[in-house]
Each structure stands twice: as structure tokens, then as C-alpha cells.
């Protein structure tokens, strides 16, 4: 039997991406935004596909199977209004049904269109939460685990629990339980994000950061009523979060919610205490629901380890609470828990009869530009040279207070800087957070920055008590951290830590060790190589643009040290 060549696709909604499996190995997972420069792009991932095929020495005609990260027919379940023809939801029942029918049609059409790009391929629609779960578990190191997926919507599912198993034959999922829309934690968080003046589906992290400045008690009762816990999971109160209609013409919050909180804020409006208090109550309730779901997953599966996926798994404060309160021996979040990771999950589903290598523990899965030669003058007004020892040179510059972009090695998968497309800075500088927010990233002044720490020194500064290679968990800090590096501690007393092993990123490990030798602190601030509103830099051109447009002092572009003259 010929080994299948499987292209997994996330396309048409947001966070377009592609993943390719050839000869039983994941060739790569690439987000299109990193190559086309459009954040959260929904475009067909043409550049990602072309890079993957080129890396494998294949053409589109060699692809035997295309796996789409949605199963279009499953939207039809939402096109039936009968369950919502009751007081509180009846007014939206028919518009909701029509919207699901429309999405079914569009998704079906999109799947057929993929056949035009891959003329020899069989086309597969893969259930969205299954794609999430397969990727989350396959990327983990576990032989078996509970798998909890929480997002806004996958066809008609919003939350699911299953057990993942790994064997010589590959990976498998069993014991599936799911919760259907309209009970959606992602829907609720996105609705409030929009109400507070930020972009839904993009800036939920800003609301999570703002929550640290608020008093959750002010609106605690409101959110308890808005998102009640149930014996199995949770629900949404339709009097506060109206029934979902997949259309921008239908608001996601009711007049009653607005009256009980504050008027809608638009970007640029003054940020008041009430906005922080709403964010704090939302975040507190989200943490409570996520811990409740994690406990349910443990009860249902009997597993002592947990894999998390879906967009809500990007809420690092909630995942940190799960580590602290849900009683698991270990918790894992993959580097791309949002929809881009489902491109790999869909491909895994279609290749399920085989064991796939190259995914467990991997995050550097995209293009590399090792041979790039920028020359002595990459652009007018810029100069470049090659330092003899790049790690030492970078560490010295950081210790002196410079803020430096790093573009080196393969592109990361996922939304967080993991060392290859990063902006690094010393946490010892008292003004570093202000400078990064105001002059480099151009974002809100209350936004925190994540630390990256040597794994053998992590327990001196953080109390998480487990691995954290992908910046997935907000951890409490020790007295030593509060005393020596307060810049990395947010107002809630937490830090979204990346705990780095030498195997994971040898170059960044070397930089940290050099910085530790110079300063006595084995920690750097690590934020993504981009400015607000733009994706992480995926090409050398984007990296040079970032140097030109931001306030970073220098850029390490592969082996080249680039500065503006």
C-alpha cells in the first residue's frame, strides 16, 4: 500500500494554516499570517502550502488526501431551530438556523474548492474538536491522557472531553463527551472583549491582562448568573448572552448585560475602572469554569495527565489555575492550541491508521532561512555585521540594556514567541516594561511581558512545579523573583513563564547562560517579534520591517547583527 501524502488545511475562517504528513512524518505546520503579513488571515494558505510541498520535494499532484479542519455536514445540526423555540431564545431561533445552514453551504463549497488545488486528492472534512484533540494529544509526551477542548464553536460543539491513547500503532481517542452551543465559554469571552473595545478573536489576551487591575467582586454575581455551572459543565444565560446567530448583525450581549455593566467602549475611548472590573469578573468566572471542566475530565477519564486545546486554552491564567487546583500530575498545552493547530490535527485524523513522527514536543515547524545574506547594508540607513560568538554578543547587549529582535532558525508554530522569532530584553531594567509597551510593541501600558528561564533554575523563581516549554501557564513567583526581577511579575502576582531546556532551543539556552554569567540572573523577557496589529515575523523582510518600524535597538537575523545607523 502506498503511503498517503496528507495536506491538512485550516482556511476560510481565521488563522489559516497548513500541515503536511509525508512518509509517516509531519513535514511542518505553518500559519499563513507569518508569510502574507495579515494577522489572523482567513485566506487560503497558499504560501504555507507551497513551502511545505517544496520542503518535501513534492507537487500538488502528489497529495493523496486533503483534510479540512471542519466537517461541513455537522453544521446541519445547528440548522434545526426546534430546540430553541421557547421563551428567551425563540426570537433568534430561525435566524440562528438559517445562519448555520449558510455556514454549512460555505464550508461544503470550500472543501470542494480545495480539490482544484490538489487534483489527485481525496477530500475529507474532519470534525473540528476531533482535529483539536488529536493535535493536542499527539504533541504531548503522554502515553495516555484526558483531553479537554474549549473554544467558541466547532460546527455545533463548544466543549469536549475524551481520552487519548498512544501505542505502537499510533494515537487514538476514545470516550468522547461533548457540550453543544449555545453553552460556549469562547463565545462569552469574545463578546465581553468586544464590549470592552478590543477585537474579538484577537485581543482576548488584553482583557486577561486588564483583569489584574480590576475588582472581580463588583460584577461577580452578574457573571455567576451569566455563566452558571452545571453538574456536567456550564451554561450561558440567554438573558445576558443571547442565542448565537452566526452573523455580525446580531449582538452577542443583551441590553440587560449592558445596563448592568457599562456602555460599549470603542477603541480609543478612555479606559475606566469599570472596564477593569468587568474584565476581572469575566476572568475569574472563566478560571472557575475551566477548573470545573478539568475536574470533570479527570472524573470522566480517570487519567492523571491532561491535554488542553481550543482557543480558550490560550488563557494562560486559567491553565495555571488548572495546574494549581485540578489535581493532575501534569498538564500540557500544545504550542498552537487555537485553530491553526487543527490543520495538523485534521491531517492526523486522515492519516490515523499510521503512527506519525515529528509532532511530539515539536514547535519549530515552519520555514527557515539559514543561508540568508543581508550584506553590510541590508537597507538604506541600516548596517550589519557577523559577530564571532552570536550568543555571547547578544547576551552582552541585553545586559547593557538593549532590546533586541531575534530571527533565527525554523519558524515557531503558535501565537507565542518561543525563541526563534522573539524580542528579548533584560528584566533588570526598571523601565523595561514601559519601554517595550510604549516604544517597541505600541500596546496598552498594563500589558505584561513573559519571562524565559533556564530549566535548571526555574524553581528558584517560579512555583509552577511542572514543565512549561510553550508559555502556556501563568505561574506564581517566589520572593526571589519579586525582589530581583519585579518587571516580569504582573499585577496579579503571576508570570507567563517559558521554562527552557537545552534540547528545546540550544541557542537561546546559550544566551541565557551567558546572561546569567554576566548578571547573575538566568531569565530574560521574551516577547514576540512583531508590533501590535501585525503577525509574528515569518520572513527576513518582515523582520527588517520590524526593526525599521519599532523601537528595538538591534536585530539578530540568523548570524547577522543589524542596526539602524
C-alpha positions as CSV (number, residue, x, y, z in Angstrom):
1,X,0.0,0.0,0.0
2,X,1.3,3.4,-1.0
3,X,2.0,5.7,2.0
4,X,-0.5,8.6,1.9
5,X,0.6,12.2,1.4
6,X,-1.8,14.2,3.6
7,X,-2.3,18.0,3.5
8,X,-4.2,19.4,6.5
9,X,-5.8,22.8,6.0
10,X,-7.3,25.5,8.2
11,X,-8.8,28.0,5.8
12,X,-11.7,30.4,5.3
13,X,-12.4,31.4,8.9
14,X,-9.4,32.7,10.7
15,X,-5.8,31.7,11.5
16,X,-5.3,29.9,8.1
17,X,-2.6,27.3,8.2
18,X,-1.4,24.2,6.5
19,X,0.3,21.0,7.7
20,X,1.8,18.1,5.7
21,X,2.4,14.5,6.5
22,X,4.7,12.5,4.2
23,X,6.1,9.0,4.8
24,X,4.6,9.0,8.3
25,X,6.3,12.2,9.4
26,X,4.9,15.7,9.9
27,X,6.9,17.9,7.5
28,X,5.7,21.1,9.1
29,X,2.9,23.2,10.4
30,X,2.8,26.8,9.0
31,X,0.5,29.7,9.7
32,X,-0.2,31.7,6.6
33,X,-0.2,35.0,8.5
34,X,3.5,34.7,9.1
35,X,4.1,34.6,5.4
36,X,1.5,37.0,4.0
37,X,1.7,39.5,6.8
38,X,-2.0,39.7,7.6
39,X,-2.8,38.8,11.2
40,X,-5.4,36.1,11.7
41,X,-5.8,35.8,7.9
42,X,-8.6,33.6,6.6
43,X,-7.1,33.4,3.1
44,X,-6.3,30.0,1.5
45,X,-2.8,29.2,2.9
46,X,-1.1,29.3,-0.5
47,X,2.3,30.3,0.7
48,X,2.3,27.8,3.6
49,X,1.3,25.0,1.2
50,X,3.9,25.9,-1.3
51,X,6.7,25.9,1.4
52,X,5.6,22.5,2.7
53,X,5.4,20.9,-0.7
54,X,8.8,22.5,-1.6
55,X,10.4,21.2,1.6
56,X,9.2,17.7,0.8
57,X,10.2,17.9,-2.9
58,X,6.6,17.3,-4.0
59,X,4.0,18.9,-6.2
60,X,0.3,19.5,-5.5
61,X,-0.4,16.5,-7.8
62,X,1.4,14.2,-5.3
63,X,-1.0,14.9,-2.5
64,X,-3.3,11.9,-2.0
65,X,-5.6,13.3,0.7
66,X,-6.7,16.8,1.8
67,X,-8.0,17.1,5.3
68,X,-10.1,20.2,6.2
69,X,-10.5,21.2,9.8
70,X,-14.3,21.3,9.7
71,X,-16.9,18.6,8.8
72,X,-19.4,20.7,6.8
73,X,-22.3,18.3,7.2
74,X,-22.2,18.6,11.0
75,X,-23.3,22.3,10.8
76,X,-26.7,21.0,9.7
77,X,-27.5,20.0,13.3
78,X,-27.5,23.7,14.1
79,X,-29.8,24.4,11.2
80,X,-32.7,22.9,13.1
81,X,-34.5,25.6,15.2
82,X,-36.8,23.4,17.3
83,X,-34.7,23.2,20.4
84,X,-34.7,27.0,20.7
85,X,-38.4,27.8,20.0
86,X,-39.0,28.7,23.7
87,X,-39.2,31.8,25.8
88,X,-35.8,33.6,25.9
89,X,-34.4,32.2,22.6
90,X,-37.4,32.0,20.2
91,X,-36.7,35.4,18.6
92,X,-33.4,34.2,17.4
93,X,-34.2,30.5,16.7
94,X,-34.9,30.9,13.0
95,X,-32.1,33.4,12.2
96,X,-29.8,31.1,14.0
97,X,-30.9,28.1,12.0
98,X,-30.5,30.0,8.7
99,X,-27.0,31.1,9.7
100,X,-25.9,27.5,10.4
101,X,-27.4,26.4,7.0
102,X,-25.4,29.2,5.3
103,X,-22.2,28.2,7.0
104,X,-22.8,24.6,6.0
105,X,-23.1,25.6,2.4
106,X,-20.0,27.8,2.5
107,X,-17.9,25.1,4.2
108,X,-19.0,22.5,1.7
109,X,-18.2,24.8,-1.1
110,X,-14.8,25.5,0.4
111,X,-14.0,21.8,0.7
112,X,-14.8,21.2,-2.9
113,X,-12.6,24.1,-3.9
114,X,-9.7,22.5,-2.3
115,X,-9.9,19.9,-4.9
116,X,-9.0,22.5,-7.5
117,X,-5.6,22.9,-5.8
118,X,-5.0,19.2,-5.4
119,X,-6.5,17.4,-8.4
120,X,-5.5,13.9,-7.4
121,X,-6.5,14.1,-3.7
122,X,-9.4,12.7,-1.8
123,X,-11.2,15.3,0.2
124,X,-12.0,14.9,3.9
125,X,-14.0,17.1,6.3
126,X,-12.7,16.4,9.8
127,X,-14.8,17.3,12.9
128,X,-13.3,20.4,14.4
129,X,-13.0,19.2,18.0
130,X,-11.5,15.9,16.9
131,X,-8.8,17.8,15.0
132,X,-8.1,19.9,18.1
133,X,-7.9,16.9,20.3
134,X,-5.7,14.8,18.0
135,X,-3.2,17.6,17.7
136,X,-3.2,18.5,21.5
137,X,-2.6,14.9,22.4
138,X,-0.2,14.0,19.6
139,X,2.0,16.9,20.6
140,X,2.2,15.8,24.2
141,X,4.7,13.4,25.7
142,X,2.0,11.2,27.4
143,X,1.1,7.6,26.7
144,X,-2.5,8.4,27.8
145,X,-4.2,11.5,29.0
146,X,-7.5,13.3,29.4
147,X,-8.1,15.7,26.5
148,X,-10.2,18.8,27.1
149,X,-11.0,21.1,24.3
150,X,-12.7,24.5,24.9
151,X,-13.3,27.0,22.2
152,X,-16.0,29.3,20.7
153,X,-17.6,26.9,18.2
154,X,-16.6,23.9,16.2
155,X,-19.6,23.0,13.9
156,X,-22.1,22.9,16.8
157,X,-19.7,21.8,19.6
158,X,-18.1,24.2,22.1
159,X,-16.5,21.9,24.7
160,X,-15.4,18.2,24.5
161,X,-13.7,15.7,26.7
162,X,-12.1,12.4,25.6
163,X,-9.1,10.1,26.4
164,X,-6.0,10.0,24.2
165,X,-4.0,6.8,23.9
166,X,-0.6,6.3,22.3
167,X,0.7,2.9,21.1
168,X,3.0,1.4,18.5
169,X,0.1,1.7,16.0
170,X,-0.3,5.4,16.5
171,X,-2.7,7.6,18.6
172,X,-6.4,7.1,19.2
173,X,-9.2,8.9,21.0
174,X,-12.0,7.3,23.0
175,X,-14.8,8.0,25.3
176,X,-15.9,11.3,23.7
177,X,-18.3,13.6,25.7
178,X,-19.3,17.0,24.2
179,X,-21.2,20.1,25.0
180,X,-23.2,21.9,22.3
181,X,-23.7,25.5,21.5
182,X,-25.1,27.8,22.9
183,X,-23.1,26.9,26.0
184,X,-19.8,28.5,24.9
185,X,-17.0,29.9,27.0
186,X,-15.2,31.2,24.0
187,X,-18.3,33.0,22.8
188,X,-18.8,34.7,26.2
189,X,-15.2,35.8,26.5
190,X,-15.2,37.1,22.9
191,X,-18.4,39.0,23.4
192,X,-17.1,40.8,26.5
193,X,-13.8,41.5,24.8
194,X,-15.7,43.3,22.0
195,X,-17.8,45.1,24.5
196,X,-14.7,46.5,26.2
197,X,-13.4,47.9,23.0
198,X,-11.0,45.3,21.7
199,X,-11.1,42.9,18.7
200,X,-12.9,39.7,19.3
201,X,-10.9,36.7,18.3
202,X,-7.6,38.6,18.6
203,X,-7.4,40.7,21.8
204,X,-8.8,38.5,24.5
205,X,-5.3,38.4,26.0
206,X,-5.6,42.2,26.5
207,X,-8.7,41.6,28.6
208,X,-7.0,38.9,30.6
209,X,-4.2,41.4,31.3
210,X,-6.6,44.2,32.2
211,X,-8.4,41.8,34.7
212,X,-5.4,42.1,37.0
213,X,-6.2,45.7,37.6
214,X,-9.9,45.2,38.4
215,X,-12.1,44.1,41.3
216,X,-14.0,40.9,40.4
217,X,-16.3,41.3,43.3
218,X,-18.1,44.3,41.7
219,X,-19.7,42.0,38.9
220,X,-19.1,38.6,40.4
221,X,-22.8,37.9,40.9
222,X,-23.6,39.0,37.4
223,X,-21.1,36.6,35.9
224,X,-22.3,33.8,38.2
225,X,-25.7,34.3,36.8
226,X,-24.5,34.8,33.2
227,X,-22.3,31.6,33.2
228,X,-23.8,29.2,35.7
229,X,-22.0,25.9,36.4
230,X,-23.9,22.7,35.9
231,X,-23.3,19.2,37.2
232,X,-21.5,18.3,33.9
233,X,-20.2,21.6,32.6
234,X,-21.7,25.1,32.4
235,X,-24.4,27.1,30.5
236,X,-24.9,30.6,29.2
237,X,-27.9,32.6,30.4
238,X,-29.7,33.8,27.2
239,X,-31.0,36.9,29.0
240,X,-27.4,38.1,29.2
241,X,-25.7,36.2,26.3
242,X,-28.3,36.0,23.6
243,X,-28.5,32.9,21.4
244,X,-25.7,32.8,18.9
245,X,-26.5,33.7,15.3
246,X,-23.5,33.4,13.0
247,X,-23.8,37.0,11.7
248,X,-22.4,40.3,12.8
249,X,-25.9,41.8,12.7
250,X,-26.8,40.1,15.9
251,X,-25.1,41.4,19.1
252,X,-23.6,38.9,21.4
253,X,-24.6,40.8,24.6
254,X,-28.1,41.7,25.7
255,X,-29.4,45.2,26.7
256,X,-29.7,43.8,30.2
257,X,-25.9,42.9,30.3
258,X,-25.0,46.4,29.0
259,X,-27.3,48.1,31.6
260,X,-25.8,46.0,34.4
261,X,-22.2,46.8,33.4
262,X,-21.2,49.8,31.2
263,X,-21.9,51.2,27.8
264,X,-19.9,49.6,24.9
265,X,-16.4,51.1,24.7
266,X,-14.8,51.7,21.4
267,X,-11.1,51.7,20.7
268,X,-9.5,55.0,21.8
269,X,-12.1,55.7,24.4
270,X,-11.0,56.3,28.0
271,X,-10.3,53.2,30.0
272,X,-12.1,53.4,33.3
273,X,-12.1,51.3,36.5
274,X,-15.5,49.8,35.5
275,X,-13.8,48.2,32.4
276,X,-11.1,46.6,34.5
277,X,-13.8,45.4,37.0
278,X,-15.8,43.8,34.2
279,X,-12.7,42.1,32.9
280,X,-11.7,40.9,36.3
281,X,-15.2,39.3,36.9
282,X,-15.1,37.7,33.5
283,X,-11.6,36.3,34.0
284,X,-12.5,35.0,37.5
285,X,-15.5,33.2,36.1
286,X,-13.5,31.8,33.2
287,X,-11.0,30.3,35.6
288,X,-13.7,28.8,37.7
289,X,-15.4,27.2,34.7
290,X,-12.1,25.9,33.3
291,X,-11.1,24.3,36.6
292,X,-14.6,22.8,36.8
293,X,-14.2,21.3,33.3
294,X,-10.8,20.0,34.1
295,X,-12.1,18.2,37.2
296,X,-14.9,16.8,35.0
297,X,-12.3,15.5,32.6
298,X,-10.4,13.8,35.4
299,X,-13.6,12.2,36.7
300,X,-14.8,11.0,33.3
301,X,-11.5,9.6,32.1
302,X,-9.7,8.6,35.3
303,X,-6.4,10.0,33.8
304,X,-3.8,11.7,35.9
305,X,-2.4,13.9,33.0
306,X,-4.4,16.4,30.9
307,X,-4.0,17.9,27.4
308,X,-5.8,21.2,26.7
309,X,-6.7,22.6,23.3
310,X,-9.0,25.1,21.7
311,X,-8.8,28.9,21.8
312,X,-9.7,29.2,25.5
313,X,-6.6,27.1,26.3
314,X,-4.6,30.3,25.3
315,X,-5.9,31.8,28.6
316,X,-2.7,31.2,30.5
317,X,-4.1,32.3,33.8
318,X,-6.9,29.7,33.6
319,X,-4.5,27.0,32.6
320,X,-2.3,28.0,35.5
321,X,-5.3,27.6,37.8
322,X,-5.9,24.1,36.4
323,X,-2.3,23.1,37.3
324,X,-2.8,24.5,40.8
325,X,-6.3,23.3,41.6
326,X,-7.4,20.4,39.3
327,X,-5.2,17.7,40.9
328,X,-3.4,16.4,37.8
329,X,0.2,15.2,37.9
330,X,1.0,17.2,34.7
331,X,-0.9,19.4,32.3
332,X,0.1,20.1,28.7
333,X,-0.9,22.7,26.2
334,X,0.5,22.4,22.6
335,X,2.3,25.4,21.0
336,X,-0.7,26.1,18.7
337,X,-3.8,25.2,20.7
338,X,-6.0,27.5,18.6
339,X,-7.4,26.8,15.1
340,X,-4.1,26.9,13.3
341,X,-3.1,23.7,15.1
342,X,-6.2,21.9,13.7
343,X,-4.5,21.8,10.3
344,X,-2.2,19.3,11.9
345,X,-5.0,17.6,13.8
346,X,-7.1,17.2,10.6
347,X,-4.1,15.7,8.8
348,X,-3.5,13.3,11.7
349,X,-7.1,12.1,11.6
350,X,-6.8,11.3,7.9
351,X,-3.5,9.5,8.5
352,X,-4.9,7.8,11.6
353,X,-4.0,4.3,10.6
354,X,-0.3,5.1,10.8
355,X,2.0,6.4,13.5
356,X,3.1,9.9,12.7
357,X,6.5,11.2,13.8
358,X,7.8,14.7,14.1
359,X,5.0,16.2,16.2
360,X,5.5,15.1,19.8
361,X,7.1,18.0,21.7
362,X,7.8,20.0,18.5
363,X,7.1,23.7,18.0
364,X,9.7,24.8,15.4
365,X,7.8,23.5,12.4
366,X,8.0,26.3,9.8
367,X,10.3,27.9,7.2
368,X,14.0,28.5,8.0
369,X,16.3,31.0,6.3
370,X,19.7,29.8,7.4
371,X,21.5,30.9,4.3
372,X,20.3,34.4,4.2
373,X,22.9,37.0,3.4
374,X,21.8,40.6,4.2
375,X,25.2,42.1,3.4
376,X,26.8,45.1,5.2
377,X,23.9,47.4,4.3
378,X,20.6,45.4,4.4
379,X,18.6,48.6,3.7
380,X,19.4,52.3,3.4
381,X,20.1,53.5,6.9
382,X,20.9,50.1,8.2
383,X,24.2,48.4,8.8
384,X,25.1,44.7,9.6
385,X,28.0,42.6,10.6
386,X,28.5,39.0,11.8
387,X,29.7,38.7,15.4
388,X,32.1,35.9,16.1
389,X,30.1,34.5,19.0
390,X,26.4,35.5,18.4
391,X,25.1,34.1,21.8
392,X,27.7,36.0,23.8
393,X,27.4,39.2,21.8
394,X,23.6,39.1,22.2
395,X,23.8,38.5,26.0
396,X,26.2,41.4,26.5
397,X,24.0,43.7,24.5
398,X,21.0,42.6,26.6
399,X,22.9,43.1,29.8
400,X,23.7,46.6,28.7
401,X,20.0,47.4,28.4
402,X,19.5,46.9,24.6
403,X,16.2,45.5,23.4
404,X,17.0,43.0,20.5
405,X,14.9,41.2,18.0
406,X,15.9,37.6,17.2
407,X,15.0,35.9,13.9
408,X,16.9,32.6,13.8
409,X,16.2,29.0,12.8
410,X,12.8,27.5,11.9
411,X,9.6,29.5,12.5
412,X,7.6,28.6,15.5
413,X,4.0,27.2,15.3
414,X,1.5,29.0,17.5
415,X,1.0,32.6,18.7
416,X,3.7,32.9,21.3
417,X,7.4,33.7,21.0
418,X,9.4,30.6,21.7
419,X,12.9,32.0,21.0
420,X,13.3,31.9,17.2
421,X,11.1,34.9,16.4
422,X,11.4,36.9,19.6
423,X,12.2,40.3,21.1
424,X,14.5,39.8,24.1
425,X,15.2,42.3,26.9
426,X,16.8,42.3,30.3
427,X,14.3,42.1,33.2
428,X,16.7,44.0,35.4
429,X,15.9,47.4,33.8
430,X,13.3,49.3,35.8
431,X,11.8,51.0,32.8
432,X,11.8,47.9,30.5
433,X,8.0,47.2,30.6
434,X,7.2,50.8,29.8
435,X,9.7,51.0,27.0
436,X,8.5,47.7,25.5
437,X,4.9,48.7,25.5
438,X,5.3,52.4,24.5
439,X,8.2,52.3,22.1
440,X,8.5,48.8,20.8
441,X,5.2,47.0,20.7
442,X,2.9,50.0,20.7
443,X,0.3,48.5,23.0
444,X,-1.5,49.2,26.2
445,X,0.6,50.2,29.2
446,X,-0.8,47.5,31.5
447,X,0.2,44.6,29.3
448,X,2.8,42.3,31.0
449,X,5.8,40.5,29.4
450,X,6.7,36.9,29.7
451,X,10.0,35.6,31.2
452,X,12.0,32.7,29.7
453,X,14.1,30.9,32.3
454,X,16.7,28.1,32.3
455,X,15.0,24.9,33.3
456,X,17.6,24.1,36.0
457,X,17.0,27.5,37.7
458,X,13.2,27.7,37.2
459,X,12.3,26.6,40.8
460,X,14.3,29.5,42.2
461,X,11.9,32.0,40.7
462,X,8.6,30.2,39.8
463,X,6.3,27.8,41.8
464,X,4.5,26.2,38.8
465,X,6.1,22.8,39.6
466,X,6.0,21.3,36.1
467,X,7.3,21.9,32.6
468,X,6.2,24.9,30.6
469,X,8.0,24.9,27.2
470,X,5.4,27.0,25.3
471,X,4.4,29.9,27.5
472,X,1.2,28.2,28.3
473,X,0.8,28.8,32.1
474,X,0.8,31.8,34.3
475,X,2.8,30.8,37.4
476,X,3.0,32.3,40.9
477,X,6.5,33.6,41.6
478,X,8.9,33.3,44.5
479,X,10.2,36.0,46.8
480,X,13.4,36.0,44.9
481,X,11.6,36.8,41.7
482,X,9.6,39.6,43.3
483,X,12.8,41.1,44.8
484,X,15.3,40.7,41.9
485,X,13.1,40.9,38.7
486,X,9.7,42.6,39.5
487,X,9.4,43.7,35.9
488,X,8.2,40.1,34.9
489,X,5.6,40.0,37.7
490,X,2.1,41.1,36.6
491,X,-0.3,43.0,39.0
492,X,-1.9,39.6,39.8
493,X,1.4,38.3,41.1
494,X,1.8,35.9,38.2
495,X,4.2,35.5,35.2
496,X,3.5,33.5,32.0
497,X,6.7,31.6,32.1
498,X,8.6,29.7,29.5
499,X,10.9,27.1,31.1
500,X,13.6,26.3,28.6
501,X,15.7,23.1,28.3
502,X,18.9,22.9,26.3
503,X,17.4,20.5,23.8
504,X,14.4,22.7,23.1
505,X,16.4,25.7,21.9
506,X,20.2,25.3,22.2
507,X,20.9,28.9,21.0
508,X,18.5,30.6,23.4
509,X,19.8,28.3,26.2
510,X,23.3,29.5,25.4
511,X,22.2,33.2,25.5
512,X,20.5,32.7,28.9
513,X,23.6,31.1,30.3
514,X,25.8,33.9,29.1
515,X,23.3,36.5,30.5
516,X,23.3,34.6,33.8
517,X,27.1,34.6,33.9
518,X,27.1,38.4,33.3
519,X,24.2,39.4,35.6
520,X,23.6,36.5,38.0
521,X,20.0,36.2,36.7
522,X,19.1,33.2,34.4
523,X,16.0,35.0,33.0
524,X,15.1,37.2,30.0
525,X,12.0,38.9,28.9
526,X,10.8,37.2,25.8
527,X,8.0,38.7,23.6
528,X,7.1,38.0,20.0
529,X,8.9,39.7,17.1
530,X,6.1,41.9,15.9
531,X,4.3,45.1,16.7
532,X,0.6,45.4,17.7
533,X,-1.7,44.5,14.9
534,X,0.8,42.6,12.9
535,X,1.7,38.8,13.0
536,X,4.9,37.4,14.2
537,X,7.6,38.0,11.6
538,X,7.8,35.0,9.4
539,X,10.3,36.2,6.7
540,X,13.6,38.2,6.8
541,X,11.7,41.1,5.0
542,X,9.2,41.2,7.9
543,X,12.0,41.1,10.4
544,X,13.7,44.1,8.8
545,X,10.4,45.9,8.7
546,X,10.0,45.3,12.4
547,X,13.5,46.8,13.0
548,X,12.5,49.8,10.9
549,X,9.1,50.4,12.4
550,X,9.6,49.5,16.1
551,X,11.9,50.8,18.8
552,X,14.1,47.7,19.1
553,X,17.8,48.6,19.2
554,X,19.1,45.7,17.0
555,X,18.1,42.6,15.2
556,X,19.9,39.3,15.1
557,X,18.9,38.0,11.7
558,X,20.4,34.5,11.6
559,X,24.1,35.3,12.1
560,X,23.8,39.0,11.1
561,X,23.7,41.8,13.7
562,X,21.6,44.5,12.1
563,X,21.2,48.0,13.5
564,X,19.9,51.3,12.2
565,X,22.7,53.8,11.5
